[in-house]
Amino acid sequence: NGTQHSDKHYNITLTQSFSPKWVVFAETQGIKRDLYADNLFRYGGAYLLGKDIQLDTALTFNTKDTPSVFSVNFGASYRLDFHSDKEQ
């Protein structure tokens, strides 16, 4: 069943690469619901450790205290590359 509550969300992200291995980002996320509204701000970066392994981190917070949001995230990801270049 559906609900009569409406949700509206937006994300705006800016990224900057400083080298083939380093990237940083800044993001804002807006949430508007009938019972909850918030603006989240997220800053972070990623480092390409090897050809297929990436390490990343992000800091998330908001500017209100009902409820306040603060989190620090660390992650690692492995890339599965099934692409093969064919020589012409």
Short mmCIF file of C-alpha atoms in Angstrom, two decimals:
data_model
loop_
_atom_site.label_atom_id
_atom_site.label_comp_id
_atom_site.label_asym_id
_atom_site.label_seq_id
_atom_site.Cartn_x
_atom_site.Cartn_y
_atom_site.Cartn_z
CA ASN A 1 0.00 0.00 0.00
CA GLY A 2 1.07 3.56 -0.64
CA THR A 3 1.15 6.42 1.78
CA GLN A 4 -0.20 9.94 1.70
CA HIS A 5 3.05 11.35 3.10
CA SER A 6 5.23 13.00 0.47
CA ASP A 7 9.04 12.90 0.40
CA LYS A 8 11.31 15.30 -1.45
CA HIS A 9 15.07 14.81 -1.65
CA TYR A 10 17.97 16.44 -3.44
CA ASN A 11 21.73 15.84 -3.61
CA ILE A 12 24.34 18.25 -4.93
CA THR A 13 27.91 16.95 -5.15
CA LEU A 14 31.17 18.61 -6.15
CA THR A 15 34.25 16.48 -6.77
CA GLN A 16 37.86 17.39 -7.44
CA SER A 17 40.60 15.02 -8.54
CA PHE A 18 44.13 16.04 -7.58
CA SER A 19 45.90 13.14 -9.24
CA PRO A 20 44.97 9.77 -10.74
CA LYS A 21 44.93 8.39 -7.17
CA TRP A 22 43.38 11.17 -5.00
CA VAL A 23 39.88 12.71 -5.08
CA VAL A 24 37.89 14.84 -2.60
CA PHE A 25 34.20 15.71 -2.55
CA ALA A 26 31.69 18.02 -0.88
CA GLU A 27 28.00 17.22 -0.88
CA THR A 28 24.75 18.56 0.47
CA GLN A 29 21.63 16.42 0.83
CA GLY A 30 18.20 17.88 1.48
CA ILE A 31 15.33 15.88 2.93
CA LYS A 32 11.78 17.22 3.23
CA ARG A 33 9.00 15.04 4.61
CA ASP A 34 5.79 15.77 6.43
CA LEU A 35 7.32 14.62 9.75
CA TYR A 36 11.04 15.32 9.22
CA ALA A 37 13.23 17.79 7.34
CA ASP A 38 17.00 18.13 7.31
CA ASN A 39 20.02 19.36 5.39
CA LEU A 40 23.03 17.07 5.61
CA PHE A 41 26.56 18.15 4.69
CA ARG A 42 29.15 15.58 3.71
CA TYR A 43 32.89 16.00 3.04
CA GLY A 44 35.31 13.26 2.17
CA GLY A 45 37.89 11.77 -0.07
CA ALA A 46 39.14 8.61 -1.69
CA TYR A 47 42.51 7.12 -2.52
CA LEU A 48 43.12 4.51 -5.20
CA LEU A 49 45.41 2.09 -3.39
CA GLY A 50 45.96 -0.26 -6.29
CA LYS A 51 44.48 -0.93 -9.70
CA ASP A 52 41.27 -2.31 -8.19
CA ILE A 53 41.24 -1.26 -4.49
CA GLN A 54 39.89 2.08 -3.25
CA LEU A 55 39.94 3.47 0.30
CA ASP A 56 37.50 6.24 1.20
CA THR A 57 36.31 8.30 4.14
CA ALA A 58 33.53 10.83 4.76
CA LEU A 59 32.34 13.14 7.51
CA THR A 60 28.59 13.89 7.69
CA PHE A 61 26.83 16.49 9.86
CA ASN A 62 23.83 18.80 9.96
CA THR A 63 23.21 22.20 11.51
CA LYS A 64 20.20 21.43 13.69
CA ASP A 65 19.80 19.55 16.95
CA THR A 66 16.40 17.89 16.55
CA PRO A 67 18.03 15.42 15.97
CA SER A 68 21.66 16.29 15.40
CA VAL A 69 23.62 14.19 12.93
CA PHE A 70 27.35 13.49 13.07
CA SER A 71 29.06 10.47 11.55
CA VAL A 72 32.47 9.43 10.28
CA ASN A 73 32.66 6.67 7.69
CA PHE A 74 35.57 4.61 6.43
CA GLY A 75 35.32 2.20 3.56
CA ALA A 76 37.15 0.03 1.13
CA SER A 77 35.97 -1.26 -2.19
CA TYR A 78 37.25 -3.73 -4.73
CA ARG A 79 36.62 -3.16 -8.41
CA LEU A 80 35.54 -6.08 -10.58
CA ASP A 81 36.73 -5.21 -14.08
CA PHE A 82 35.26 -7.49 -16.74
CA HIS A 83 36.11 -5.07 -19.54
CA SER A 84 38.71 -6.22 -22.04
CA ASP A 85 40.35 -4.03 -24.64
CA LYS A 86 40.52 -5.65 -28.03
CA GLU A 87 43.38 -4.76 -30.26
CA GLN A 88 42.34 -3.63 -33.72
#
